[in-house]
Amino acid sequence: MAIATGAAYGGDDIGHQEARRLVKEGRVLPLAEILERAGDKASGDLLEVELELDDGAYVYELKILGPDGKVREIEVDAPTGKILDIEDDD
């Protein structure tokens, strides 16, 4: 799984090397744990992942193609795994 770049929400993108360092230091959860904690809300095919620093907080942004054929963007607090927002992607 790759960490994509792009500023969907206007945060500062985190590169893959920095993301690894943050996981290793325990400052953010690994992506596998984020997906597990998101549970059924993240069921489907993972299309894109971004890790961003948004207003001083690390946030994973997941783009998921659900079983219903809809694409959803899920914003997750990277240190805790708490879902912050879910939106249908138009």
Coordinates of N, CA, C and O in Angstrom, one line a residue, residues 1-82:
M1 N 0.8 -1.2 0.0 CA 0.0 0.0 0.0 C 0.9 1.2 0.0 O 1.8 1.3 0.8
A2 N 0.6 2.2 -0.8 CA 1.4 3.4 -0.9 C 0.7 4.5 -0.2 O -0.5 4.6 -0.1
I3 N 1.5 5.4 0.3 CA 1.0 6.7 0.8 C 1.0 7.7 -0.3 O 2.1 8.0 -0.8
A4 N -0.1 8.1 -0.7 CA -0.2 9.0 -1.9 C 0.0 10.5 -1.4 O -0.1 10.8 -0.2
T5 N 0.3 11.3 -2.4 CA 0.5 12.7 -2.1 C -0.6 13.5 -2.7 O -1.3 13.0 -3.6
G6 N -0.9 14.7 -2.2 CA -2.0 15.5 -2.7 C -2.6 16.2 -1.5 O -2.6 15.6 -0.4
A7 N -3.1 17.3 -1.6 CA -3.7 18.1 -0.5 C -5.2 18.2 -0.6 O -5.7 19.2 -0.9
A8 N -5.9 17.1 -0.3 CA -7.3 17.0 -0.5 C -8.0 18.0 0.6 O -9.0 18.5 0.3
Y9 N -7.4 18.1 1.7 CA -8.0 18.9 2.8 C -7.1 20.1 3.2 O -7.4 20.8 4.1
G10 N -6.1 20.3 2.4 CA -5.3 21.5 2.7 C -4.2 21.3 3.7 O -3.5 22.2 4.1
G11 N -4.0 20.1 4.2 CA -3.0 19.8 5.2 C -1.6 19.6 4.5 O -1.5 19.6 3.3
D12 N -0.6 19.5 5.3 CA 0.8 19.3 4.8 C 1.0 17.7 4.7 O 0.9 17.0 5.6
D13 N 1.3 17.3 3.4 CA 1.5 15.8 3.2 C 2.7 15.3 3.9 O 3.7 16.0 3.9
I14 N 2.6 14.1 4.4 CA 3.7 13.4 5.0 C 4.3 12.4 4.1 O 3.5 11.6 3.6
G15 N 5.6 12.4 3.8 CA 6.2 11.5 2.9 C 6.3 10.1 3.6 O 6.2 10.0 4.8
H16 N 6.6 9.1 2.8 CA 6.6 7.7 3.3 C 7.7 7.5 4.3 O 7.5 6.8 5.3
Q17 N 8.9 8.2 4.2 CA 10.0 8.0 5.2 C 9.6 8.6 6.5 O 9.8 8.0 7.6
E18 N 9.0 9.8 6.5 CA 8.6 10.4 7.7 C 7.4 9.6 8.3 O 7.4 9.5 9.6
A19 N 6.5 9.1 7.5 CA 5.4 8.3 8.0 C 6.0 7.1 8.8 O 5.5 6.8 9.9
R20 N 6.9 6.4 8.2 CA 7.6 5.3 8.9 C 8.2 5.7 10.2 O 8.1 5.0 11.2
R21 N 8.9 6.8 10.2 CA 9.5 7.3 11.5 C 8.4 7.6 12.5 O 8.6 7.2 13.7
L22 N 7.3 8.2 12.1 CA 6.2 8.5 13.1 C 5.6 7.3 13.6 O 5.3 7.2 14.8
V23 N 5.4 6.2 12.8 CA 4.9 5.0 13.3 C 5.9 4.3 14.3 O 5.5 3.9 15.3
K24 N 7.2 4.3 13.9 CA 8.2 3.7 14.7 C 8.3 4.4 16.1 O 8.5 3.8 17.1
E25 N 8.1 5.7 16.1 CA 8.2 6.5 17.3 C 6.9 6.4 18.1 O 6.8 6.9 19.2
G26 N 5.9 5.8 17.6 CA 4.6 5.6 18.3 C 3.7 6.9 18.2 O 2.8 7.0 19.0
R27 N 4.0 7.8 17.3 CA 3.3 9.1 17.3 C 2.0 8.9 16.4 O 1.1 9.7 16.6
V28 N 2.0 7.9 15.5 CA 0.8 7.6 14.7 C 0.7 6.1 14.7 O 1.7 5.4 14.8
L29 N -0.6 5.6 14.5 CA -0.8 4.2 14.4 C -0.5 3.7 13.0 O -0.6 4.5 12.0
P30 N 0.0 2.4 12.9 CA 0.2 1.9 11.5 C -1.1 1.8 10.7 O -2.2 1.7 11.3
L31 N -1.0 1.9 9.4 CA -2.2 1.9 8.6 C -3.0 0.6 8.8 O -4.3 0.7 8.9
A32 N -2.4 -0.5 9.0 CA -3.2 -1.8 9.2 C -4.1 -1.6 10.5 O -5.2 -2.1 10.5
E33 N -3.6 -1.0 11.5 CA -4.4 -0.8 12.7 C -5.5 0.2 12.5 O -6.6 0.1 13.0
I34 N -5.2 1.2 11.7 CA -6.2 2.2 11.4 C -7.4 1.6 10.7 O -8.5 1.8 11.0
L35 N -7.1 0.7 9.7 CA -8.1 0.0 8.9 C -8.9 -0.9 9.8 O -10.1 -1.0 9.7
E36 N -8.2 -1.6 10.7 CA -8.9 -2.5 11.7 C -9.8 -1.7 12.6 O -11.0 -2.1 12.8
R37 N -9.4 -0.6 13.1 CA -10.2 0.2 14.0 C -11.4 0.8 13.2 O -12.5 1.0 13.8
A38 N -11.2 1.1 12.0 CA -12.3 1.7 11.2 C -13.4 0.7 10.9 O -14.5 1.0 10.6
G39 N -13.0 -0.6 11.0 CA -14.0 -1.7 10.8 C -14.8 -1.6 9.6 O -14.3 -1.4 8.5
D40 N -16.1 -1.8 9.7 CA -17.0 -1.9 8.6 C -17.1 -0.5 7.8 O -17.5 -0.5 6.7
K41 N -16.8 0.6 8.5 CA -16.8 1.9 7.8 C -15.8 2.0 6.7 O -15.9 2.7 5.8
A42 N -14.7 1.1 6.8 CA -13.7 1.1 5.8 C -13.7 -0.2 5.0 O -12.7 -0.5 4.3
S43 N -14.8 -0.9 5.0 CA -14.9 -2.1 4.2 C -15.0 -1.7 2.7 O -15.6 -0.8 2.3
G44 N -14.3 -2.5 1.9 CA -14.3 -2.3 0.5 C -12.8 -2.2 0.0 O -11.9 -2.7 0.7
D45 N -12.6 -1.7 -1.1 CA -11.3 -1.6 -1.7 C -10.6 -0.2 -1.4 O -11.2 0.8 -1.6
L46 N -9.4 -0.3 -0.8 CA -8.7 0.9 -0.5 C -8.1 1.5 -1.8 O -7.3 0.8 -2.4
L47 N -8.5 2.7 -2.1 CA -8.0 3.3 -3.4 C -6.9 4.2 -3.1 O -6.0 4.3 -4.0
E48 N -6.9 4.9 -2.0 CA -5.8 5.9 -1.8 C -5.7 6.2 -0.3 O -6.7 6.1 0.4
V49 N -4.5 6.5 0.1 CA -4.2 6.8 1.5 C -3.3 8.0 1.5 O -2.3 8.1 0.8
E50 N -3.6 9.0 2.4 CA -2.7 10.1 2.6 C -2.6 10.3 4.1 O -3.5 10.1 4.9
L51 N -1.4 10.6 4.6 CA -1.1 11.0 5.9 C -0.7 12.4 5.9 O 0.2 12.8 5.2
E52 N -1.4 13.3 6.6 CA -1.2 14.7 6.6 C -1.1 15.3 8.0 O -1.6 14.7 9.0
L53 N -0.4 16.4 8.1 CA -0.4 17.2 9.3 C -1.3 18.3 9.0 O -1.1 19.2 8.2
D54 N -2.5 18.3 9.7 CA -3.6 19.2 9.4 C -3.9 20.0 10.7 O -4.3 19.4 11.7
D55 N -3.5 21.3 10.7 CA -3.7 22.1 11.9 C -3.0 21.5 13.2 O -3.6 21.5 14.2
G56 N -1.8 21.0 13.0 CA -1.0 20.4 14.1 C -1.4 19.0 14.5 O -0.8 18.5 15.4
A57 N -2.3 18.4 13.8 CA -2.8 17.0 14.1 C -2.5 16.1 12.9 O -2.8 16.5 11.8
Y58 N -2.0 14.9 13.2 CA -1.8 13.9 12.1 C -3.1 13.2 11.8 O -3.8 12.8 12.7
V59 N -3.4 13.2 10.5 CA -4.7 12.6 10.1 C -4.4 11.7 8.9 O -3.7 12.1 7.9
Y60 N -5.0 10.5 8.9 CA -5.0 9.7 7.7 C -6.3 10.0 7.0 O -7.4 10.1 7.5
E61 N -6.2 10.1 5.7 CA -7.3 10.3 4.8 C -7.4 9.0 3.9 O -6.4 8.7 3.1
L62 N -8.5 8.3 4.0 CA -8.6 7.1 3.2 C -9.7 7.3 2.2 O -10.8 7.8 2.5
K63 N -9.5 6.8 1.0 CA -10.5 6.8 -0.1 C -10.8 5.3 -0.3 O -9.9 4.5 -0.7
I64 N -12.1 5.0 0.0 CA -12.5 3.6 -0.1 C -13.6 3.4 -1.1 O -14.6 4.2 -1.1
L65 N -13.5 2.4 -2.0 CA -14.6 2.0 -2.9 C -15.4 0.9 -2.1 O -14.9 -0.2 -1.9
G66 N -16.6 1.3 -1.7 CA -17.4 0.4 -0.9 C -18.1 -0.7 -1.8 O -18.2 -0.6 -3.0
P67 N -18.6 -1.7 -1.1 CA -19.3 -2.8 -1.8 C -20.6 -2.3 -2.6 O -21.0 -2.9 -3.6
D68 N -21.1 -1.1 -2.2 CA -22.2 -0.5 -2.9 C -21.8 0.3 -4.2 O -22.6 0.9 -4.8
G69 N -20.5 0.3 -4.5 CA -20.0 1.0 -5.6 C -19.7 2.5 -5.4 O -19.2 3.2 -6.3
K70 N -20.0 3.0 -4.2 CA -19.7 4.4 -3.8 C -18.3 4.6 -3.3 O -17.8 3.7 -2.6
V71 N -17.7 5.7 -3.6 CA -16.4 6.0 -3.1 C -16.6 7.0 -1.9 O -17.3 7.9 -2.0
R72 N -16.0 6.6 -0.8 CA -16.1 7.4 0.4 C -14.7 7.9 0.9 O -13.7 7.1 0.7
E73 N -14.6 9.1 1.4 CA -13.4 9.6 2.0 C -13.6 9.6 3.5 O -14.6 10.1 4.0
I74 N -12.7 8.9 4.2 CA -12.8 8.7 5.6 C -11.5 9.4 6.2 O -10.4 9.1 5.9
E75 N -11.8 10.3 7.1 CA -10.7 11.1 7.8 C -10.6 10.5 9.2 O -11.5 10.4 9.9
V76 N -9.3 10.0 9.5 CA -9.1 9.3 10.8 C -8.0 10.0 11.6 O -6.9 10.3 11.0
D77 N -8.1 10.2 12.9 CA -7.1 10.7 13.7 C -6.0 9.7 13.8 O -6.2 8.5 14.2
A78 N -4.8 10.0 13.3 CA -3.7 9.0 13.1 C -3.2 8.5 14.5 O -2.8 7.3 14.6
P79 N -3.1 9.3 15.5 CA -2.6 8.7 16.8 C -3.6 7.8 17.5 O -3.2 6.9 18.2
T80 N -4.9 8.0 17.3 CA -5.9 7.3 18.1 C -6.7 6.3 17.3 O -7.3 5.4 17.8
G81 N -6.8 6.6 16.0 CA -7.7 5.7 15.1 C -9.2 6.2 15.2 O -10.0 5.5 14.6
K82 N -9.5 7.3 15.8 CA -10.8 7.7 15.9 C -11.2 8.3 14.6 O -10.5 9.1 14.0

